[in-house]
Coordinates of N, CA and C in Angstrom, one line a residue:
M48 N 73.1 23.1 97.1 CA 74.2 23.8 96.4 C 75.1 24.4 97.5
S49 N 76.4 24.3 97.3 CA 77.3 24.8 98.3 C 77.8 26.2 97.9
D50 N 78.3 26.9 98.9 CA 78.9 28.2 98.7 C 80.2 28.1 97.9
I51 N 80.5 29.2 97.3 CA 81.8 29.2 96.5 C 83.0 29.3 97.4
E52 N 84.0 28.5 97.2 CA 85.2 28.6 98.0 C 86.3 28.8 97.0
T53 N 87.4 29.5 97.4 CA 88.5 29.8 96.5 C 89.8 29.4 97.2
E54 N 90.9 29.3 96.4 CA 92.2 29.0 96.9 C 93.2 30.0 96.2
F55 N 94.0 30.7 96.9 CA 95.0 31.6 96.3 C 95.9 30.8 95.4
V56 N 96.2 31.3 94.2 CA 97.1 30.7 93.2 C 98.3 31.5 93.0
F57 N 98.2 32.8 92.7 CA 99.4 33.6 92.5 C 99.0 35.1 92.5
E58 N 100.1 35.9 92.8 CA 99.9 37.4 92.5 C 100.7 37.7 91.3
M59 N 100.2 38.5 90.4 CA 100.8 38.9 89.2 C 100.9 40.4 89.0
K60 N 102.1 40.8 88.6 CA 102.3 42.2 88.3 C 102.6 42.4 86.9
I61 N 101.9 43.3 86.2 CA 102.1 43.4 84.7 C 102.7 44.8 84.4
D62 N 103.7 44.8 83.6 CA 104.3 46.1 83.1 C 103.6 46.4 81.8
V63 N 103.2 47.7 81.6 CA 102.6 48.1 80.4 C 103.6 48.9 79.6
N64 N 103.8 48.6 78.3 CA 104.8 49.2 77.4 C 104.2 50.6 76.9
T65 N 103.2 50.5 76.1 CA 102.6 51.7 75.5 C 101.1 51.5 75.5
I66 N 100.4 52.6 75.4 CA 98.9 52.5 75.3 C 98.6 53.3 74.0
M67 N 97.9 52.7 73.1 CA 97.4 53.3 71.9 C 96.0 53.8 72.1
D68 N 95.8 55.0 71.8 CA 94.4 55.6 72.0 C 93.7 55.5 70.7
V69 N 92.7 54.6 70.6 CA 92.0 54.5 69.4 C 90.9 55.6 69.3
G70 N 90.4 56.0 70.4 CA 89.4 57.1 70.4 C 88.0 56.6 70.7
A71 N 87.1 57.5 70.6 CA 85.7 57.3 70.9 C 85.1 56.4 69.8
T72 N 84.7 55.2 70.1 CA 84.1 54.3 69.1 C 82.6 54.2 69.5
P73 N 81.8 53.5 68.7 CA 80.4 53.3 69.1 C 80.3 52.5 70.4
V74 N 81.3 51.7 70.8 CA 81.2 50.9 72.0 C 81.7 51.7 73.2
G75 N 82.6 52.6 73.1 CA 83.1 53.5 74.1 C 84.5 54.0 73.7
H76 N 85.2 54.6 74.7 CA 86.5 55.1 74.4 C 87.5 53.9 74.4
R77 N 88.1 53.6 73.3 CA 88.9 52.4 73.2 C 90.4 52.7 73.3
R78 N 91.1 52.0 74.1 CA 92.6 52.0 74.2 C 93.1 50.6 74.1
I79 N 94.3 50.5 73.6 CA 95.0 49.2 73.6 C 96.3 49.3 74.2
A80 N 96.5 48.5 75.3 CA 97.7 48.5 76.1 C 98.6 47.4 75.7
V81 N 99.8 47.6 75.3 CA 100.8 46.6 75.0 C 101.5 46.1 76.2
L82 N 101.5 44.8 76.5 CA 102.1 44.3 77.7 C 103.6 44.2 77.5
A83 N 104.4 44.7 78.4 CA 105.9 44.7 78.3 C 106.5 43.6 79.1
G84 N 105.8 42.9 79.9 CA 106.3 41.8 80.8 C 105.7 41.9 82.1
G85 N 106.4 41.3 83.1 CA 105.9 41.3 84.5 C 106.4 40.0 85.1
S86 N 105.7 39.7 86.3 CA 106.1 38.5 87.0 C 104.8 38.0 87.8
F87 N 104.9 36.7 88.2 CA 103.8 36.2 89.0 C 104.4 35.1 89.9
E88 N 103.8 35.0 91.1 CA 104.3 34.0 92.1 C 103.2 33.7 93.1
G89 N 103.2 32.4 93.4 CA 102.3 31.8 94.3 C 102.8 30.5 94.9
P90 N 102.0 29.9 95.7 CA 102.4 28.6 96.4 C 102.8 27.5 95.4
K91 N 102.1 27.4 94.3 CA 102.4 26.2 93.4 C 102.9 26.6 92.0
I92 N 103.1 27.9 91.8 CA 103.5 28.4 90.4 C 104.2 29.7 90.5
K93 N 105.2 29.9 89.7 CA 105.8 31.3 89.6 C 106.5 31.4 88.3
G94 N 106.8 32.6 87.9 CA 107.5 32.8 86.6 C 107.3 34.3 86.2
K95 N 107.4 34.4 84.8 CA 107.3 35.8 84.3 C 106.2 35.9 83.3
V96 N 105.7 37.2 83.1 CA 104.8 37.5 82.1 C 105.6 37.9 80.9
L97 N 105.4 37.3 79.8 CA 106.3 37.5 78.6 C 105.9 38.8 77.9
P98 N 106.8 39.5 77.3 CA 106.5 40.8 76.6 C 105.7 40.5 75.3
S99 N 104.5 40.2 75.5 CA 103.6 39.9 74.3 C 102.2 40.2 74.8
G100 N 101.2 40.2 73.9 CA 99.8 40.3 74.3 C 99.5 41.7 74.6
G101 N 98.2 41.9 75.1 CA 97.8 43.2 75.3 C 96.4 43.2 76.0
D102 N 96.0 44.4 76.3 CA 94.7 44.7 76.9 C 93.9 45.6 76.1
W103 N 92.7 45.1 75.6 CA 91.8 45.9 74.7 C 90.8 46.5 75.6
I104 N 91.1 47.7 76.0 CA 90.3 48.5 77.1 C 89.2 49.3 76.4
V105 N 88.1 49.3 77.1 CA 87.0 50.2 76.7 C 86.5 50.9 77.9
N106 N 86.5 52.2 77.9 CA 85.9 53.1 78.9 C 84.5 53.3 78.5
R107 N 83.6 52.7 79.1 CA 82.2 52.8 78.8 C 81.5 54.1 79.3
S108 N 80.4 54.4 78.7 CA 79.7 55.6 79.0 C 79.1 55.6 80.5
D109 N 79.0 54.4 81.0 CA 78.5 54.3 82.4 C 79.6 54.4 83.5
G110 N 80.8 54.7 83.0 CA 81.9 54.9 84.0 C 82.7 53.6 84.2
V111 N 82.3 52.5 83.6 CA 83.0 51.2 83.8 C 84.2 51.1 82.8
T112 N 85.4 50.7 83.3 CA 86.5 50.3 82.4 C 86.4 48.8 82.2
Q113 N 86.2 48.4 81.0 CA 86.1 47.0 80.6 C 87.4 46.5 80.1
L114 N 87.9 45.4 80.7 CA 89.2 44.9 80.3 C 89.0 43.6 79.5
D115 N 89.9 43.4 78.5 CA 89.9 42.2 77.7 C 91.4 41.9 77.4
V116 N 92.0 41.0 78.1 CA 93.4 40.8 78.1 C 93.8 39.4 77.6
R117 N 94.9 39.4 76.8 CA 95.5 38.2 76.4 C 97.0 38.3 76.7
A118 N 97.5 37.3 77.4 CA 98.9 37.3 77.8 C 99.5 35.9 77.8
H119 N 100.8 35.9 77.8 CA 101.6 34.6 77.8 C 102.5 34.6 79.1
L120 N 102.3 33.5 79.8 CA 103.1 33.3 81.0 C 104.2 32.3 80.8
E121 N 105.4 32.4 81.4 CA 106.4 31.4 81.3 C 106.7 31.1 82.8
T122 N 106.5 29.8 83.2 CA 106.8 29.4 84.5 C 108.3 29.3 84.7
D123 N 108.8 29.2 86.0 CA 110.2 29.1 86.3 C 110.8 27.8 85.8
D124 N 109.9 26.8 85.5 CA 110.4 25.5 85.0 C 110.2 25.4 83.5
G125 N 109.9 26.5 82.8 CA 109.8 26.6 81.3 C 108.5 26.3 80.7
A126 N 107.4 26.1 81.4 CA 106.1 25.9 80.8 C 105.6 27.2 80.3
I127 N 104.9 27.2 79.1 CA 104.2 28.3 78.6 C 102.7 28.2 78.8
I128 N 102.1 29.2 79.4 CA 100.7 29.2 79.7 C 100.0 30.4 79.0
Y129 N 99.0 30.2 78.2 CA 98.2 31.3 77.6 C 97.1 31.7 78.6
M130 N 97.0 32.9 78.9 CA 96.1 33.4 79.8 C 95.2 34.5 79.2
T131 N 93.9 34.4 79.4 CA 93.0 35.4 78.9 C 92.1 35.8 80.2
Y132 N 91.7 37.1 80.2 CA 90.7 37.4 81.2 C 89.9 38.7 80.7
R133 N 88.7 38.7 81.2 CA 87.9 39.9 81.1 C 87.6 40.4 82.5
G134 N 87.3 41.7 82.6 CA 87.0 42.2 83.9 C 86.5 43.6 83.8
H135 N 86.1 44.1 85.0 CA 85.6 45.5 85.2 C 86.3 46.2 86.3
R136 N 86.5 47.5 86.1 CA 87.1 48.4 87.1 C 86.2 49.6 87.1
H137 N 85.7 50.0 88.3 CA 84.9 51.3 88.4 C 84.9 51.7 89.8
G138 N 84.5 53.0 90.0 CA 84.3 53.6 91.3 C 83.8 55.0 91.2
P139 N 83.8 55.7 92.3 CA 83.3 57.1 92.3 C 84.2 57.9 91.3
K140 N 83.7 58.9 90.6 CA 84.4 59.7 89.7 C 85.7 60.2 90.2
E141 N 85.6 60.8 91.4 CA 86.8 61.4 92.0 C 87.9 60.4 92.2
V142 N 87.6 59.2 92.6 CA 88.5 58.1 92.9 C 89.1 57.7 91.5
M143 N 88.3 57.5 90.5 CA 88.8 57.1 89.2 C 89.7 58.1 88.6
D144 N 89.3 59.4 88.8 CA 90.2 60.5 88.3 C 91.6 60.5 88.9
R145 N 91.7 60.2 90.2 CA 93.0 60.1 90.8 C 93.7 58.9 90.3
L146 N 93.0 57.8 90.2 CA 93.6 56.5 89.6 C 94.2 56.8 88.2
N147 N 93.3 57.4 87.4 CA 93.7 57.6 86.0 C 94.8 58.6 85.8
S148 N 95.0 59.5 86.8 CA 96.1 60.5 86.7 C 97.4 59.9 87.2
G149 N 97.4 58.6 87.6 CA 98.7 57.9 88.0 C 99.0 57.9 89.4
Q150 N 98.0 58.4 90.2 CA 98.2 58.4 91.7 C 98.0 57.0 92.3
Q151 N 98.6 56.8 93.4 CA 98.4 55.5 94.1 C 97.1 55.7 94.9
V152 N 96.1 54.7 94.6 CA 94.8 54.8 95.3 C 94.6 53.5 96.0
D153 N 94.0 53.6 97.2 CA 93.7 52.4 97.9 C 92.7 51.5 97.2
P154 N 93.0 50.3 96.9 CA 92.0 49.5 96.1 C 90.7 49.2 96.8
A155 N 90.6 49.5 98.0 CA 89.3 49.4 98.7 C 88.3 50.5 98.2
E156 N 88.8 51.6 97.6 CA 88.0 52.7 97.1 C 87.4 52.4 95.8
Y157 N 87.7 51.4 95.1 CA 87.1 51.1 93.8 C 87.0 49.6 93.6
Y158 N 86.2 49.2 92.6 CA 85.9 47.8 92.3 C 86.8 47.4 91.1
F159 N 87.5 46.3 91.2 CA 88.4 45.8 90.2 C 88.5 44.3 90.3
R160 N 87.7 43.6 89.4 CA 87.7 42.1 89.4 C 87.8 41.6 88.0
T161 N 88.4 40.4 87.8 CA 88.5 39.8 86.5 C 88.2 38.3 86.7
S162 N 88.1 37.7 85.5 CA 87.8 36.2 85.4 C 88.8 35.6 84.5
P163 N 90.0 35.2 85.0 CA 91.0 34.6 84.1 C 90.7 33.1 83.7
F164 N 91.2 32.8 82.6 CA 91.2 31.4 82.1 C 92.6 31.1 81.5
F165 N 93.0 29.8 81.7 CA 94.4 29.4 81.3 C 94.3 28.2 80.4
E166 N 95.3 28.2 79.5 CA 95.5 27.1 78.5 C 97.0 26.8 78.4
T167 N 97.3 25.5 78.6 CA 98.7 25.1 78.5 C 98.8 23.6 78.0
A168 N 99.9 23.3 77.4 CA 100.2 21.9 77.1 C 101.0 21.2 78.1
S169 N 101.4 21.9 79.2 CA 102.2 21.4 80.2 C 101.4 20.4 81.1
E170 N 102.0 19.2 81.3 CA 101.3 18.2 82.2 C 101.3 18.7 83.6
T171 N 102.4 19.4 84.0 CA 102.5 20.0 85.4 C 101.4 20.9 85.7
Y172 N 101.0 21.7 84.8 CA 100.0 22.8 85.0 C 98.7 22.5 84.3
A173 N 98.5 21.2 83.8 CA 97.2 20.9 83.1 C 96.0 21.1 84.0
W174 N 96.1 21.1 85.3 CA 95.0 21.3 86.2 C 94.4 22.7 85.9
M175 N 95.2 23.6 85.4 CA 94.7 25.0 85.2 C 93.7 25.0 84.0
N176 N 93.9 24.1 83.0 CA 93.0 24.0 81.9 C 91.6 23.7 82.3
K177 N 91.4 23.1 83.4 CA 90.1 22.5 83.8 C 89.3 23.3 84.9
M178 N 89.9 24.4 85.4 CA 89.3 25.1 86.5 C 88.9 26.5 86.1
C179 N 88.0 27.1 86.9 CA 87.6 28.5 86.8 C 88.4 29.3 87.9
F180 N 88.7 30.5 87.5 CA 89.5 31.4 88.4 C 88.8 32.7 88.5
V181 N 89.1 33.4 89.6 CA 88.7 34.8 89.7 C 89.9 35.6 90.3
A182 N 89.9 36.9 90.1 CA 91.0 37.7 90.5 C 90.5 39.1 91.0
T183 N 91.2 39.5 92.1 CA 91.0 40.9 92.5 C 92.2 41.7 92.0
G184 N 91.9 43.0 91.7 CA 93.0 43.8 91.1 C 93.2 45.1 91.8
R185 N 94.3 45.7 91.5 CA 94.6 47.1 91.9 C 95.4 47.7 90.8
R186 N 95.3 49.0 90.6 CA 96.0 49.6 89.6 C 97.0 50.5 90.2
D187 N 98.3 50.0 90.2 CA 99.4 50.8 90.7 C 99.9 51.8 89.6
P188 N 100.6 52.8 89.9 CA 101.2 53.7 88.9 C 102.0 53.0 87.8
E189 N 102.7 51.9 88.3 CA 103.6 51.1 87.4 C 102.8 50.1 86.5
G190 N 101.6 49.8 86.9 CA 100.8 48.8 86.1 C 99.9 48.1 87.1
P191 N 99.0 47.2 86.5 CA 98.1 46.4 87.3 C 98.7 45.3 88.1
V192 N 98.1 45.0 89.2 CA 98.5 43.9 90.1 C 97.3 43.1 90.4
Y193 N 97.4 41.8 90.2 CA 96.2 40.9 90.4 C 96.6 39.8 91.4
R194 N 95.6 39.4 92.2 CA 95.6 38.2 93.1 C 94.6 37.3 92.5
V195 N 95.2 36.1 92.0 CA 94.4 35.2 91.3 C 94.0 34.0 92.2
Y196 N 92.7 33.6 92.2 CA 92.2 32.5 93.0 C 91.5 31.5 92.2
Q197 N 91.8 30.2 92.5 CA 91.1 29.1 91.9 C 89.7 28.9 92.6
V198 N 88.7 28.8 91.8 CA 87.4 28.5 92.4 C 87.3 27.0 92.6
L199 N 87.1 26.6 93.8 CA 87.1 25.1 94.2 C 85.8 24.5 93.9

């Protein structure tokens, strides 16, 4: 069995429109973030994040923020790509308090990883339908930023 290798695909910045606070549910503290748009760019693909979709966020009792995102990407050549990902963000309480108060925090101080999947009818980007991806994230005051990698 070989080691896992990855290849950088794109960096994506997401703008968040509003966050609805559902409150404390049996699963954890639930919030729903509405995506307002954004952009992505990499060596083989670039475009914009469409103002649709959202992030169904749960702040769990163990301090982990669990992400469940659905978004629509439009490439610069007009292809539509449906993207979903789940992930986790966590760190020391004092670091997460700074992050959650809107401060810029060095991403080396906390864990932020996701597992994106893509679905498209575009022949140009059909390769994305067949591959696994991982992403590292950071939470800027303006919204999340991800670096997405294809698992080779």
